CSV table of C-alpha atoms in Angstrom, one decimal:
chain,number,residue,atom,x,y,z
B,172,MET,CA,-1.0,12.4,-36.6
B,173,ILE,CA,1.0,10.0,-34.4
B,174,ILE,CA,-0.9,9.2,-31.2
B,175,SER,CA,1.5,6.8,-29.5
B,176,VAL,CA,4.8,4.9,-30.0
B,177,THR,CA,6.1,1.9,-28.1
B,178,LEU,CA,9.7,0.7,-28.5
B,179,SER,CA,10.8,-2.6,-27.0
B,180,LYS,CA,13.4,-5.4,-27.4
B,181,PRO,CA,16.5,-3.2,-27.1
B,182,VAL,CA,20.0,-4.1,-28.4
B,183,LYS,CA,22.6,-5.3,-25.9
B,184,ASN,CA,24.6,-2.1,-26.0
B,185,ILE,CA,21.6,0.1,-25.4
B,186,GLU,CA,23.3,1.8,-22.4
B,187,GLU,CA,26.2,3.0,-24.7
B,188,ILE,CA,23.7,4.4,-27.2
B,189,LEU,CA,21.1,6.1,-24.9
B,190,GLY,CA,23.0,6.5,-21.7
B,191,ARG,CA,20.8,4.1,-19.6
B,192,PRO,CA,19.8,0.4,-19.9
B,193,TYR,CA,16.3,1.1,-21.1
B,194,GLN,CA,14.0,-1.9,-21.5
B,195,ARG,CA,11.2,-0.1,-23.3
B,196,ILE,CA,9.9,3.4,-24.2
B,197,LYS,CA,6.3,4.6,-24.4
B,198,ILE,CA,5.5,7.9,-26.1
B,199,ARG,CA,2.1,9.6,-26.1
B,200,ALA,CA,0.7,12.6,-27.8
B,201,SER,CA,-0.2,15.6,-25.6
B,202,ASN,CA,-1.2,19.2,-26.2
B,203,ASN,CA,0.6,22.3,-25.0
B,204,SER,CA,-0.2,25.9,-26.0
B,205,ASN,CA,-2.1,24.6,-29.0
B,206,ASN,CA,0.9,22.7,-30.3
B,207,THR,CA,1.1,18.9,-30.4
B,208,THR,CA,4.0,17.6,-28.2
B,209,TYR,CA,4.8,14.2,-27.0
B,210,MET,CA,5.5,12.8,-23.5
B,211,ALA,CA,8.1,10.0,-23.4
B,212,GLU,CA,8.3,7.5,-20.6
B,213,LEU,CA,11.6,5.6,-20.6
B,214,PHE,CA,11.8,2.4,-18.5
B,215,THR,CA,14.8,0.7,-17.1
B,216,GLN,CA,14.4,-2.5,-15.1
B,217,LYS,CA,13.7,-0.6,-11.9
B,218,GLN,CA,13.1,3.1,-12.8
B,219,ALA,CA,11.0,5.3,-15.1
B,220,PHE,CA,12.3,8.5,-16.6
B,221,HIS,CA,10.3,11.2,-18.5
B,222,GLU,CA,11.1,13.5,-21.4
B,223,GLN,CA,9.1,15.8,-23.7
B,224,LYS,CA,9.6,15.8,-27.4
B,225,SER,CA,8.3,17.9,-30.3
B,226,ALA,CA,6.8,16.2,-33.4
B,227,GLN,CA,10.0,16.7,-35.3
B,228,GLU,CA,12.1,15.3,-32.5
B,229,LEU,CA,9.8,12.3,-32.3
B,230,ASN,CA,10.1,11.6,-36.0
B,231,GLU,CA,13.9,11.9,-35.8
B,232,PHE,CA,13.9,9.5,-32.8
B,233,ILE,CA,11.8,6.9,-34.6
B,234,GLU,CA,14.0,7.2,-37.7
B,235,LYS,CA,17.2,6.7,-35.6
B,236,HIS,CA,16.1,4.0,-33.2
B,237,GLY,CA,12.9,2.3,-34.6
B,238,GLY,CA,13.8,-1.3,-35.6
B,239,LYS,CA,17.5,-0.5,-34.9
B,240,THR,CA,18.3,0.4,-31.3
B,241,PHE,CA,14.9,-1.2,-30.4
B,242,LYS,CA,14.1,-4.2,-32.6
B,243,ASN,CA,10.3,-3.7,-32.1
B,244,CYS,CA,8.6,-0.3,-32.7
B,245,VAL,CA,4.8,0.1,-32.9
B,246,ILE,CA,3.4,3.4,-34.0
B,247,ARG,CA,-0.3,4.2,-33.8
B,248,THR,CA,-2.1,6.9,-35.7
B,249,GLU,CA,-5.8,7.5,-35.8
B,250,SER,CA,-6.1,5.3,-38.9
B,251,GLU,CA,-3.1,2.9,-38.9
B,252,GLU,CA,-0.9,0.7,-36.7
B,253,ILE,CA,2.7,0.7,-38.1
B,254,THR,CA,5.1,-1.9,-36.9
B,255,ILE,CA,8.9,-1.6,-37.6
B,256,LEU,CA,10.8,-4.9,-36.9
B,257,GLY,CA,14.6,-5.3,-37.0
B,258,ASN,CA,16.7,-8.4,-37.4
B,259,LYS,CA,20.2,-9.4,-36.4
B,260,LYS,CA,21.6,-8.3,-39.8
B,261,GLY,CA,20.4,-4.8,-39.3
B,262,GLU,CA,17.6,-5.1,-41.8
B,263,THR,CA,14.2,-3.6,-41.0
B,264,THR,CA,10.7,-4.6,-42.0
B,265,ARG,CA,7.7,-2.2,-42.0
B,266,LEU,CA,4.2,-3.6,-41.5
B,267,VAL,CA,1.1,-1.4,-41.8
B,268,LYS,CA,-2.3,-2.4,-40.5
B,269,LYS,CA,-5.4,-0.3,-41.2
B,270,LEU,CA,-7.5,0.3,-38.1
B,271,GLU,CA,-11.3,0.1,-38.1
B,272,SER,CA,-13.1,3.4,-37.6
B,273,THR,CA,-13.8,4.1,-33.9
B,274,ALA,CA,-16.3,6.9,-34.7
B,275,LYS,CA,-19.5,6.6,-32.6
B,276,PRO,CA,-22.8,6.2,-34.6
B,277,GLN,CA,-24.5,9.6,-35.1
B,278,ASN,CA,-27.9,8.3,-34.0
B,279,ILE,CA,-26.7,7.4,-30.5
B,280,THR,CA,-29.3,8.2,-27.9
B,281,TRP,CA,-28.7,9.9,-24.5
B,282,LYS,CA,-30.4,6.9,-22.9
B,283,ASN,CA,-27.5,4.7,-24.1
B,284,LYS,CA,-24.7,7.2,-23.5
B,285,LYS,CA,-22.8,7.1,-20.2
B,286,ASN,CA,-23.2,10.3,-18.3
B,287,TYR,CA,-19.7,10.7,-17.1
B,288,LEU,CA,-18.7,13.6,-14.7
B,289,ILE,CA,-15.9,14.4,-17.1
B,290,GLN,CA,-17.4,14.1,-20.6
B,291,GLU,CA,-15.7,13.1,-23.8
B,292,GLY,CA,-15.8,15.6,-26.6
B,293,ASN,CA,-14.3,18.6,-24.9
B,294,PRO,CA,-10.5,18.5,-24.5
B,295,VAL,CA,-9.4,18.4,-20.8
B,296,PRO,CA,-5.8,19.7,-20.5
B,297,PHE,CA,-4.5,17.2,-18.0
B,298,LEU,CA,-6.0,14.2,-19.9
B,299,VAL,CA,-4.5,15.5,-23.2
B,300,LEU,CA,-1.1,15.9,-21.6
B,301,LEU,CA,-1.3,12.5,-19.9
B,302,GLY,CA,-2.2,10.8,-23.2
B,303,VAL,CA,-5.8,9.8,-22.3
B,304,MET,CA,-7.4,12.3,-24.8
B,305,THR,CA,-6.4,13.6,-28.2
B,306,PRO,CA,-6.1,17.4,-28.5
B,307,GLU,CA,-9.6,17.4,-30.0
B,308,GLY,CA,-11.1,15.8,-26.8
B,309,LYS,CA,-11.5,12.2,-28.1
B,310,VAL,CA,-10.6,9.5,-25.6
B,311,ILE,CA,-7.9,7.3,-27.1
B,312,ASN,CA,-9.2,3.7,-27.4
B,313,SER,CA,-6.4,2.1,-25.4
B,314,LYS,CA,-7.0,4.6,-22.6
B,315,TYR,CA,-10.8,4.1,-22.3
B,316,ASP,CA,-10.5,1.9,-19.2
B,317,LYS,CA,-8.4,4.6,-17.5
B,318,PHE,CA,-11.0,7.2,-18.5
B,319,ARG,CA,-13.8,5.1,-17.0
B,320,GLN,CA,-11.7,4.5,-13.8
B,321,ILE,CA,-11.1,8.3,-13.4
B,322,ASN,CA,-14.9,9.0,-13.7
B,323,ARG,CA,-15.8,6.2,-11.4
B,324,PHE,CA,-13.5,7.5,-8.7
B,325,LEU,CA,-15.0,11.0,-9.1
B,326,GLU,CA,-18.5,9.6,-8.6
B,327,PHE,CA,-17.4,8.2,-5.2
B,328,LEU,CA,-15.9,11.6,-4.3
B,329,ASN,CA,-18.9,13.5,-5.5
B,330,ASP,CA,-21.3,11.5,-3.4
B,331,ILE,CA,-19.6,12.6,-0.1
B,332,LEU,CA,-19.2,16.3,-1.0
B,333,PRO,CA,-22.6,17.3,0.5
B,334,GLU,CA,-21.5,15.8,3.8
B,335,ILE,CA,-18.1,17.3,3.8
B,336,MET,CA,-18.4,20.8,2.4
B,337,PRO,CA,-20.7,22.2,5.1
B,338,GLN,CA,-17.9,21.5,7.6
B,339,ILE,CA,-15.3,23.5,5.6
B,340,ASN,CA,-16.7,27.0,5.9
B,341,ASP,CA,-14.7,29.6,4.0
B,342,ARG,CA,-11.3,27.9,3.9
B,343,PRO,CA,-10.0,25.6,1.0
B,344,LEU,CA,-10.9,21.9,0.9
B,345,ARG,CA,-7.7,20.0,1.8
B,346,ILE,CA,-7.0,16.7,0.2
B,347,ALA,CA,-3.9,14.4,0.5
B,348,ASP,CA,-3.2,11.6,-2.0
B,349,PHE,CA,-0.8,9.1,-0.4
B,350,GLY,CA,1.2,7.0,-3.0
B,351,CYS,CA,0.0,9.2,-5.9
B,352,GLY,CA,2.2,7.6,-8.5
B,353,LYS,CA,1.6,9.1,-12.0
B,354,SER,CA,-1.3,11.0,-10.4
B,355,TYR,CA,-4.1,10.5,-12.9
B,356,LEU,CA,-6.6,10.6,-10.1
B,357,THR,CA,-4.9,13.5,-8.3
B,358,PHE,CA,-5.1,15.7,-11.5
B,359,ALA,CA,-8.7,14.5,-12.1
B,360,VAL,CA,-9.8,15.4,-8.5
B,361,HIS,CA,-8.2,18.8,-8.9
B,362,TYR,CA,-9.8,19.4,-12.3
B,363,TYR,CA,-13.2,18.2,-11.2
B,364,LEU,CA,-13.3,20.2,-8.0
B,365,THR,CA,-11.9,23.5,-9.4
B,366,GLU,CA,-13.2,23.6,-12.9
B,367,ILE,CA,-16.5,21.8,-12.6
B,368,LYS,CA,-17.6,22.2,-9.0
B,369,LYS,CA,-15.8,25.6,-8.5
B,370,ILE,CA,-14.4,24.6,-5.1
B,371,HIS,CA,-11.3,26.2,-3.7
B,372,VAL,CA,-8.8,23.4,-2.9
B,373,GLU,CA,-5.4,22.6,-1.5
B,374,ILE,CA,-4.2,19.2,-2.8
B,375,ILE,CA,-0.9,17.4,-2.2
B,376,GLY,CA,0.3,14.2,-3.8
B,377,LEU,CA,2.9,12.2,-2.0
B,378,ASP,CA,5.1,9.4,-3.4
B,379,LEU,CA,8.6,8.0,-2.7
B,380,LYS,CA,9.8,8.1,-6.4
B,381,LYS,CA,11.6,11.4,-7.1
B,382,GLU,CA,11.3,11.0,-10.9
B,383,VAL,CA,7.5,10.6,-10.6
B,384,ILE,CA,7.2,13.6,-8.3
B,385,ASP,CA,9.4,15.8,-10.5
B,386,TRP,CA,7.3,14.8,-13.5
B,387,CYS,CA,4.0,15.6,-11.7
B,388,ASN,CA,5.3,19.0,-10.6
B,389,LYS,CA,6.4,19.7,-14.1
B,390,ILE,CA,2.9,19.1,-15.4
B,391,THR,CA,1.4,21.1,-12.6
B,392,LYS,CA,3.6,24.1,-13.6
B,393,GLU,CA,3.0,23.6,-17.3
B,394,LEU,CA,-0.8,23.6,-16.9
B,395,GLU,CA,-0.5,26.4,-14.3
B,396,LEU,CA,-2.6,24.5,-11.7
B,397,LYS,CA,-3.3,26.4,-8.5
B,398,GLY,CA,-3.6,24.7,-5.2
B,399,LEU,CA,-1.9,21.5,-6.3
B,400,VAL,CA,1.6,20.4,-5.3
B,401,PHE,CA,3.6,17.1,-5.2
B,402,ALA,CA,6.2,16.0,-2.7
B,403,ILE,CA,8.5,13.1,-1.9
B,404,GLY,CA,7.7,11.4,1.4
B,405,ASN,CA,6.8,8.3,3.2
B,406,ILE,CA,3.2,7.6,4.3
B,407,GLU,CA,4.4,6.4,7.8
B,408,GLY,CA,6.2,9.5,8.8
B,409,TYR,CA,5.0,12.4,6.7
B,410,SER,CA,3.2,15.4,8.2
B,411,TYR,CA,1.3,18.2,6.6
B,412,LYS,CA,1.2,21.8,7.7
B,413,ASN,CA,-2.6,21.4,7.6
B,414,ALA,CA,-4.3,18.1,8.1
B,415,PRO,CA,-6.3,16.8,5.1
B,416,ASP,CA,-10.1,16.8,5.1
B,417,ILE,CA,-10.1,14.0,2.6
B,418,MET,CA,-7.4,11.3,2.3
B,419,ILE,CA,-7.0,9.3,-0.9
B,420,THR,CA,-4.9,6.2,-1.4
B,421,LEU,CA,-5.0,4.3,-4.7
B,422,HIS,CA,-3.2,0.9,-4.6
B,423,ALA,CA,-0.9,1.7,-1.7
B,424,CYS,CA,0.9,-1.6,-1.4
B,425,ASP,CA,0.2,-4.0,1.5
B,426,THR,CA,0.5,-2.3,5.0
B,427,ALA,CA,1.1,1.2,3.4
B,428,THR,CA,-2.7,1.3,3.2
B,429,ASP,CA,-2.8,0.7,7.0
B,430,PHE,CA,-0.4,3.5,7.8
B,431,ALA,CA,-2.4,5.8,5.5
B,432,LEU,CA,-5.6,4.9,7.4
B,433,GLU,CA,-3.9,5.5,10.7
B,434,TYR,CA,-2.7,9.0,9.5
B,435,ALA,CA,-6.3,9.8,8.4
B,436,VAL,CA,-7.8,8.7,11.7
B,437,LYS,CA,-5.2,10.4,14.0
B,438,ASN,CA,-5.5,13.6,12.0
B,439,ASP,CA,-9.3,13.5,12.1
B,440,ALA,CA,-9.9,13.3,8.4
B,441,LYS,CA,-13.5,13.9,7.5
B,442,ALA,CA,-13.4,11.2,4.7
B,443,ILE,CA,-11.2,8.5,3.3
B,444,LEU,CA,-11.2,7.0,-0.2
B,445,SER,CA,-8.9,4.0,-0.3
B,446,VAL,CA,-8.3,1.3,-2.9
B,447,PRO,CA,-6.0,-1.3,-1.2
B,448,CYS,CA,-3.5,-3.4,-3.0
B,449,CYS,CA,-1.2,-6.4,-2.5
B,450,GLN,CA,-2.5,-7.6,0.9
B,451,HIS,CA,0.6,-9.8,1.5
B,452,GLU,CA,0.7,-9.6,5.3
B,453,ILE,CA,-2.1,-11.8,6.2
B,454,ASN,CA,-1.5,-14.1,3.3
B,455,GLN,CA,2.0,-14.8,4.6
B,456,GLN,CA,0.8,-15.2,8.2
B,457,LEU,CA,-1.7,-17.8,7.2
B,458,ASN,CA,1.2,-20.0,6.1
B,459,LYS,CA,2.6,-20.1,9.6
B,460,ASN,CA,-0.4,-20.7,11.9
B,461,ASN,CA,-2.8,-23.5,12.8
B,462,ALA,CA,-5.8,-22.0,11.1
B,463,GLU,CA,-5.0,-24.0,7.9
B,464,SER,CA,-6.5,-27.1,9.5
B,465,VAL,CA,-9.8,-25.3,9.9
B,466,PHE,CA,-9.8,-23.4,6.6
B,467,ARG,CA,-8.0,-26.0,4.6
B,468,PRO,CA,-10.6,-26.2,1.8
B,469,VAL,CA,-9.9,-22.5,1.1
B,470,LEU,CA,-6.2,-22.1,2.0
B,471,LYS,CA,-4.8,-25.1,0.1
B,472,TYR,CA,-5.6,-23.4,-3.2
B,473,GLY,CA,-3.2,-20.4,-3.9
B,474,ILE,CA,-5.7,-18.2,-5.8
B,475,LEU,CA,-8.4,-18.8,-3.1
B,476,LYS,CA,-6.0,-18.1,-0.3
B,477,GLU,CA,-4.9,-14.9,-1.9
B,478,ARG,CA,-8.5,-13.7,-2.3
B,479,PHE,CA,-9.5,-14.9,1.2
B,480,SER,CA,-6.5,-12.9,2.6
B,481,SER,CA,-7.5,-9.8,0.8
B,482,LEU,CA,-11.1,-10.0,2.0
B,483,VAL,CA,-10.1,-10.6,5.6
B,484,THR,CA,-7.6,-7.7,5.4
B,485,ASP,CA,-10.2,-5.2,4.1
B,486,ALA,CA,-12.9,-6.5,6.4
B,487,LEU,CA,-10.7,-5.8,9.4
B,488,ARG,CA,-9.8,-2.4,8.1
B,489,ALA,CA,-13.5,-1.6,7.8
B,490,GLU,CA,-14.2,-2.8,11.3
B,491,TYR,CA,-11.4,-0.8,12.9
B,492,LEU,CA,-12.4,2.3,10.9
B,493,GLU,CA,-16.0,2.0,12.2
B,494,ASN,CA,-14.7,1.6,15.7
B,495,SER,CA,-12.8,4.9,15.1
B,496,GLY,CA,-16.1,6.7,14.4
B,497,TYR,CA,-16.4,6.4,10.6
B,498,ASN,CA,-19.4,5.2,8.6
B,499,VAL,CA,-17.8,2.7,6.2
B,500,GLN,CA,-18.8,1.2,2.8
B,501,LEU,CA,-16.9,-1.3,0.8
B,502,LEU,CA,-17.7,-0.6,-2.9
B,503,GLU,CA,-16.8,-2.0,-6.3
B,504,PHE,CA,-14.4,0.5,-7.8
B,505,ILE,CA,-14.5,-0.8,-11.4
B,506,ASP,CA,-15.5,-4.0,-13.1
B,507,MET,CA,-13.4,-7.1,-12.1
B,508,GLU,CA,-12.6,-7.6,-15.8
B,509,HIS,CA,-10.4,-4.4,-15.8
B,510,THR,CA,-8.5,-5.1,-12.5
B,511,PRO,CA,-8.6,-7.6,-9.6
B,512,LYS,CA,-7.9,-4.6,-7.3
B,513,ASN,CA,-11.5,-3.5,-7.4
B,514,ILE,CA,-12.5,-2.8,-3.8
B,515,LEU,CA,-12.8,0.8,-2.6
B,516,ILE,CA,-13.1,1.6,1.1
B,517,ARG,CA,-15.1,4.8,1.6
B,518,ALA,CA,-15.3,6.1,5.1
B,519,VAL,CA,-16.9,9.3,6.3
B,520,LYS,CA,-16.5,10.6,9.8
B,521,ALA,CA,-19.7,10.5,11.7
B,522,ARG,CA,-20.4,13.6,13.7
B,523,ASN,CA,-20.3,13.0,17.5
B,524,ALA,CA,-19.6,9.3,16.8
B,525,ALA,CA,-18.8,7.1,19.8
B,526,LYS,CA,-16.5,4.1,19.5
B,527,ASN,CA,-18.4,0.8,18.8
B,528,GLY,CA,-17.0,-2.0,20.9
B,529,THR,CA,-19.0,-4.6,18.9
B,530,ASN,CA,-16.9,-4.0,15.9
B,531,ILE,CA,-13.7,-4.6,17.8
B,532,SER,CA,-15.1,-7.7,19.5
B,533,GLU,CA,-16.0,-9.3,16.2
B,534,ALA,CA,-12.8,-8.3,14.6
B,535,GLU,CA,-10.8,-9.8,17.4
B,536,GLU,CA,-12.8,-13.0,17.1
B,537,LEU,CA,-11.7,-13.3,13.5
B,538,ILE,CA,-8.1,-12.4,14.3
B,539,SER,CA,-8.1,-15.1,17.0
B,540,ALA,CA,-9.7,-17.7,14.8
B,541,LEU,CA,-7.1,-17.2,12.1
B,542,LYS,CA,-4.2,-16.7,14.5
B,543,ILE,CA,-3.0,-13.6,12.7
B,544,SER,CA,-1.5,-10.3,13.8
B,545,PRO,CA,-2.6,-7.6,11.3
B,546,THR,CA,-0.9,-4.2,11.3
B,547,ILE,CA,-4.3,-2.4,11.3
B,548,LYS,CA,-5.0,-3.7,14.8
B,549,LYS,CA,-1.7,-2.3,16.1
B,550,LEU,CA,-2.3,1.1,14.5
B,551,LEU,CA,-6.0,1.6,15.3
């Protein structure tokens, strides 16, 4: 069975052939109503489009375009990697590479096996449909990092549930995911809370890309997921009918994280789980102020300056959240080897918390020393 297909290096007249100037196409196996289907993600330079194909349609697509419309086509099955290459003369070459067995040894012990909240072995519908699992429940090798990331995030969520749930009473637990993107984590949170924890939820995913939101709503409908919706909207100006109890942001770019944190604080969210991304604001401001003379050993090296800016940005966010009445932790999301964006801000609203002027005083001393003007200060 084909697990995935990647097509790249399109011909110059690709738009005439397929209707859009696609740069590459990624296709993954999914499972729907006990039949294997395939989800195709088609990328132009600035957009991504989604289609569903049957096994027969996929084979016909590969036959028509593999090595022809796209000069490079890589097909992965459970046992082989097949590469179809095309040249300028229209000739194709087919290369087959046998894959080593990925089966786990039968004598593995529970001591050495990771006890994930979502376990491998039993097919999880959303993971199968999103191409993380095979229809038999086996995690696809190339998606194991994503599988680990999902489980790690669920651990952070699970840890705060004992504090949050007593405050909910009999109504649904409300969660908002700002900048949800393809929504791996949104679907994971819904599955974990409803299927494993048996908690009644209302979850909304928000993103600016219409194609992504349409795709997520299609999957939601296909899997008949209750209490989960997706909408197009901007973090800065969006308002919910009911304020969220838990607010999630995963890699909201630059100051979008700050606006999400502001929304959570102003709407009295009980908890925040935020993985920031692309902290450009302070990085750019450090180019223009006099702090470089003091911090020159750090700021004169681009990579150190970038990391320094990220640390300062997230430290200030933590200080302003604490001053707003939250107990804050900065945690390692996943190992640095998998992504440099590995800091998670977890904030839980302290009951009857008073504002802590010490945090603001220390934050403003740092701001003054660096001569910066962070958005988080203006918002909180």
